[in-house]
GROMACS .gro file of C-alpha atoms in nm:
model
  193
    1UNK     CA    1   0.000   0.000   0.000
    2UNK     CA    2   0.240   0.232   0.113
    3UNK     CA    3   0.487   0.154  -0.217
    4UNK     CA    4   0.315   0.438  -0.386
    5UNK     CA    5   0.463   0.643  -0.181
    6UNK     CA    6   0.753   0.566  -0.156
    7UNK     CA    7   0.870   0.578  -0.500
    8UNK     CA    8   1.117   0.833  -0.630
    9UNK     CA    9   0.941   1.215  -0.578
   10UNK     CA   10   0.606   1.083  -0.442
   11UNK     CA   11   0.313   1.365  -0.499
   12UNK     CA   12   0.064   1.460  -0.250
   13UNK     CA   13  -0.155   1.224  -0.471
   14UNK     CA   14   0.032   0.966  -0.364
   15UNK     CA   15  -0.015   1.026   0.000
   16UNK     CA   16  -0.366   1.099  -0.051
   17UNK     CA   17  -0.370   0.742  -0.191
   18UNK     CA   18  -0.202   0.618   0.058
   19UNK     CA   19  -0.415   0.774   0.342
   20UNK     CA   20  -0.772   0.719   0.181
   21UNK     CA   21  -0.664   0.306   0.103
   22UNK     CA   22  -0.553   0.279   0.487
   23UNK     CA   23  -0.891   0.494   0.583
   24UNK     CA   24  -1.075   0.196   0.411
   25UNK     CA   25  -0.898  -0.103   0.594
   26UNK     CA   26  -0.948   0.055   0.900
   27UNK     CA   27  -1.311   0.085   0.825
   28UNK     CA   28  -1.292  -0.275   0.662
   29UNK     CA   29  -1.115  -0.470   0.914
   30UNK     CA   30  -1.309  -0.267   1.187
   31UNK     CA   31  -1.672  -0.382   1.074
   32UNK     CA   32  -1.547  -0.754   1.008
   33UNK     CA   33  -1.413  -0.741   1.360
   34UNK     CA   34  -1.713  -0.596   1.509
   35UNK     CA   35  -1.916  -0.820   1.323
   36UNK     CA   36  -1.686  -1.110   1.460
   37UNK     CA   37  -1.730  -1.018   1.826
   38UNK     CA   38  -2.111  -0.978   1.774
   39UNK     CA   39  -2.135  -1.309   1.615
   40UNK     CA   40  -1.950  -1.492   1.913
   41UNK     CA   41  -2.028  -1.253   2.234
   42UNK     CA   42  -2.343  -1.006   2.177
   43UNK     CA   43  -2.557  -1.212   2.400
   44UNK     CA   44  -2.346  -1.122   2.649
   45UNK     CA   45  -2.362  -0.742   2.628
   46UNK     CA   46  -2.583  -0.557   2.831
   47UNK     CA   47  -2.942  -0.465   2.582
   48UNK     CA   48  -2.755  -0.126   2.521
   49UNK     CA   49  -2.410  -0.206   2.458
   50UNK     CA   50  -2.570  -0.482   2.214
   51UNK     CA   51  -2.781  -0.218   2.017
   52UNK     CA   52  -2.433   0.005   2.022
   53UNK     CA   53  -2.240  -0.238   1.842
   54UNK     CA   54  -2.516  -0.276   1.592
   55UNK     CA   55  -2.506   0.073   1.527
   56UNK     CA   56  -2.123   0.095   1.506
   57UNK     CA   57  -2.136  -0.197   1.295
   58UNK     CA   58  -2.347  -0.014   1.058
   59UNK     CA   59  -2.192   0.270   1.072
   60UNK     CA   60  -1.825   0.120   1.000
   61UNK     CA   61  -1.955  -0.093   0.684
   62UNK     CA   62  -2.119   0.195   0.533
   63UNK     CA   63  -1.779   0.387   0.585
   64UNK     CA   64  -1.620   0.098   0.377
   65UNK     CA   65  -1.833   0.104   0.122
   66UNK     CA   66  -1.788   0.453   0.116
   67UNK     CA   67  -1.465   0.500   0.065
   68UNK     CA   68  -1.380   0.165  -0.164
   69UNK     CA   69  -1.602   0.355  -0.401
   70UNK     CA   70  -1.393   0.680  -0.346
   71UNK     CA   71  -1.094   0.448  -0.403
   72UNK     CA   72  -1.165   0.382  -0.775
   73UNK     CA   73  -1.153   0.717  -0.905
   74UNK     CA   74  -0.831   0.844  -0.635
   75UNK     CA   75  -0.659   0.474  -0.842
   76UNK     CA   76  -0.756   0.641  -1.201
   77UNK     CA   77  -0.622   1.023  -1.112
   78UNK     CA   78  -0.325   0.786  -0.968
   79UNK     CA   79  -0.278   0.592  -1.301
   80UNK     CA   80  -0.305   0.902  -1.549
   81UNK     CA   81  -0.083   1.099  -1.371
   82UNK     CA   82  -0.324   1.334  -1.249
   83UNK     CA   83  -0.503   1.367  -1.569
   84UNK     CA   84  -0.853   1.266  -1.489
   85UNK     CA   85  -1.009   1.072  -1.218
   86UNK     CA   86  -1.284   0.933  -1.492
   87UNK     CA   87  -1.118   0.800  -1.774
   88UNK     CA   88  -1.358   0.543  -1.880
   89UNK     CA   89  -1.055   0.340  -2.053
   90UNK     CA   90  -0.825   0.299  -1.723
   91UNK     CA   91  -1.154   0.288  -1.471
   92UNK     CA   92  -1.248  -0.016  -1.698
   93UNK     CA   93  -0.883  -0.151  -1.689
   94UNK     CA   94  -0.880  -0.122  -1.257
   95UNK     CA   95  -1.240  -0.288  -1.295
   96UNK     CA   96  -1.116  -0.565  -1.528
   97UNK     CA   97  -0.756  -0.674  -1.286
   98UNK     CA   98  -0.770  -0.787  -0.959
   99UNK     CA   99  -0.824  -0.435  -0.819
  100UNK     CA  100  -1.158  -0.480  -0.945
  101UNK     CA  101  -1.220  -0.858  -0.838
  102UNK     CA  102  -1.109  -0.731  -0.501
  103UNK     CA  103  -1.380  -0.412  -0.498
  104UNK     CA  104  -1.634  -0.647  -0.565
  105UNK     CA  105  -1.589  -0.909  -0.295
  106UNK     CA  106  -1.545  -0.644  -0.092
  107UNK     CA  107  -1.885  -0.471  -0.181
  108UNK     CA  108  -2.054  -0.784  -0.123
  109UNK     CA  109  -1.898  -0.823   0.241
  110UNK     CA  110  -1.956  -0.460   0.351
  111UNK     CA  111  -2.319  -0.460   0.181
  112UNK     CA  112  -2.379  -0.863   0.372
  113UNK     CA  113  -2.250  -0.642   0.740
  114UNK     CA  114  -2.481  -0.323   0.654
  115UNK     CA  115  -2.758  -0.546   0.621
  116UNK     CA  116  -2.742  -0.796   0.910
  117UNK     CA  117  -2.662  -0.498   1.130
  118UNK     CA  118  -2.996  -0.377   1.034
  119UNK     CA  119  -3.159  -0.733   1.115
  120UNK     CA  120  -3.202  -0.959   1.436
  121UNK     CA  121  -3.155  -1.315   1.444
  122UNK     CA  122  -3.043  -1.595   1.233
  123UNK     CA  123  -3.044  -1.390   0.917
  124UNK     CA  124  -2.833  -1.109   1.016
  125UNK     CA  125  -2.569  -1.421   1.188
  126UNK     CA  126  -2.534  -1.561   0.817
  127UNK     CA  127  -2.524  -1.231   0.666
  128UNK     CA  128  -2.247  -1.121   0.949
  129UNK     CA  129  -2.064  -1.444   0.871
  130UNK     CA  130  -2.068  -1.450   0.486
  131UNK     CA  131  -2.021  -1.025   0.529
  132UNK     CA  132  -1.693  -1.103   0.736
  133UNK     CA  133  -1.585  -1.430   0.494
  134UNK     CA  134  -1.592  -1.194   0.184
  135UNK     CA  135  -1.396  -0.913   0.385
  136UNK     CA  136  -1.124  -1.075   0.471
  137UNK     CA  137  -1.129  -1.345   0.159
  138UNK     CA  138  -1.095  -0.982  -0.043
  139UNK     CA  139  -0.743  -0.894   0.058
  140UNK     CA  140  -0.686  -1.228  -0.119
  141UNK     CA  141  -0.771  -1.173  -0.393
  142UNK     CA  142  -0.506  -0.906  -0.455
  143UNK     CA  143  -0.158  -0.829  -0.315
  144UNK     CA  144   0.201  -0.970  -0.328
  145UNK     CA  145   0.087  -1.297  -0.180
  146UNK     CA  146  -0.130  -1.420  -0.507
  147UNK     CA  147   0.239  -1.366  -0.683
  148UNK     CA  148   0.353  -1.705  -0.478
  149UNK     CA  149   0.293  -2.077  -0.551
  150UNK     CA  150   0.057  -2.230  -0.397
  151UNK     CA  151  -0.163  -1.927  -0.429
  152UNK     CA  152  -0.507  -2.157  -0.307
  153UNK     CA  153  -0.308  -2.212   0.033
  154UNK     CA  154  -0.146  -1.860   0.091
  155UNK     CA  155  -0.505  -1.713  -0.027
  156UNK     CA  156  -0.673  -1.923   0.264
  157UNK     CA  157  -0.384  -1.822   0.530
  158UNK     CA  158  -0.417  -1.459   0.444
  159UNK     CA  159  -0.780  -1.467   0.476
  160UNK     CA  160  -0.710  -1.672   0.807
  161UNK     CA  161  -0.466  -1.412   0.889
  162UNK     CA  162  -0.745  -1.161   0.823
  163UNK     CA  163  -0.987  -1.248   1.027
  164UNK     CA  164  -0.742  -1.268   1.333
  165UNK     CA  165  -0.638  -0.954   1.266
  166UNK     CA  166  -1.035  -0.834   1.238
  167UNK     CA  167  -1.112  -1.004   1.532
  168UNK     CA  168  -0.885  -0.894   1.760
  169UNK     CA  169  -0.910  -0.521   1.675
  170UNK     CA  170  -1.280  -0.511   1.647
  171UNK     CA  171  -1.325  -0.681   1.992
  172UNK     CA  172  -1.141  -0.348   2.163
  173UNK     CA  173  -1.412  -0.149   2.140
  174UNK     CA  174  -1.725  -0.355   2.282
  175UNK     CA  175  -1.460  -0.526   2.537
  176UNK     CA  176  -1.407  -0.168   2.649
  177UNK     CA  177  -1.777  -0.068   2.713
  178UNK     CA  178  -1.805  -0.421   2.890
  179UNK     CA  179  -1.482  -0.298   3.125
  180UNK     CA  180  -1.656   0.053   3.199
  181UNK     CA  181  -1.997  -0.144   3.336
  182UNK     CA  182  -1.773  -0.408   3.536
  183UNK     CA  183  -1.874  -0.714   3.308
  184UNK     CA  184  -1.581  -0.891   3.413
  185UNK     CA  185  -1.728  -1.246   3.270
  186UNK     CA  186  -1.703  -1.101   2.912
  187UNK     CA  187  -1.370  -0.987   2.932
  188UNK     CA  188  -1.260  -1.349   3.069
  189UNK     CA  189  -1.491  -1.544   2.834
  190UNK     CA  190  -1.319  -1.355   2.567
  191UNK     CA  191  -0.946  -1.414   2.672
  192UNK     CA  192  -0.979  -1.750   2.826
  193UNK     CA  193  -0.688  -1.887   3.001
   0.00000   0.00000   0.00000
């Protein structure tokens, strides 16, 4: 990610890059890992802390949809050289590589989270689940790893990878709110010794 950057005289287009693709995996990785927690703890939250992480959940999926579709055009000013953030050639060249596989998969995920945070029950747990699969199976289909033999492998241990990663961070926040109204049972069914 940050390669663009780092090239010889990067441009503040670069770094706007840079900062706007990181903005997205935050929001990304965030509403796979809140998703994650809800999926194996919300029945343990406290009625309000539940509906908060719904609502954050929401909240960080729509910011990742968001800003993967802000993405595309940023990657087309990128690839003309500042030129035009529309060109209807390269925006069909990102859409046709991996870039494009990877904004799809990724739709699909964030749109699977936005809805089951907007549902109860069994429905929103498969929606969470595929929403989360799709997430972290996106960063797979892209990236230095894919470069590698054997790519089905190294695919399924950066999507395991992934949704470590998602789970750990997006269990901070609701672990936190369980901290702050002493729901020490939480916090120790979550970190078991």
């Amino acid at each position: 990610m940050i390669l663009e950057y780092l090239q010889p005289d990067p441009t503040v287009l670069d770094a706007a890059f840079v900062m706007l693709r990181a903005a997205t995996h935050v929001a990304m990785l965030g509403a796979a890992g809140l998703a994650l927690f809800g999926l194996g703890f919300a029945t343990m939250l406290e009625r309000e802390d539940a509906a908060r992480l719904q609502r954050w959940l929401l909240g960080a999926a729509l910011a990742g949809i968001a800003l993967n579709v802000a993405v595309l055009p940023l990657r087309v000013l990128v690839l003309t050289a500042g030129a035009s953030a529309f060109d209807p050639d390269v925006l069909a060249a990102v859409m046709a590589s991996r870039n494009g596989d990877a904004f799809w998969i990724r739709l699909a995920g964030l749109s699977a989270l936005a809805l089951a945070a907007a549902r109860q029950g069994p429905v929103a747990q498969a929606l969470s689940g595929a929403g989360v699969l799709a997430v972290a199976a996106s960063y797979a289909a892209l990236g230095h790893s894919m470069l590698f033999r054997p790519r089905q492998e190294l695919a399924g241990l950066v999507t395991l990878h992934l949704l470590a990663v998602a789970f750990w961070t997006g269990s901070l926040l609701p672990l936190a709110w369980a901290a702050r109204r002493g729901q020490a049972e939480l916090v120790e069914a979550w970190s078991p010794p």
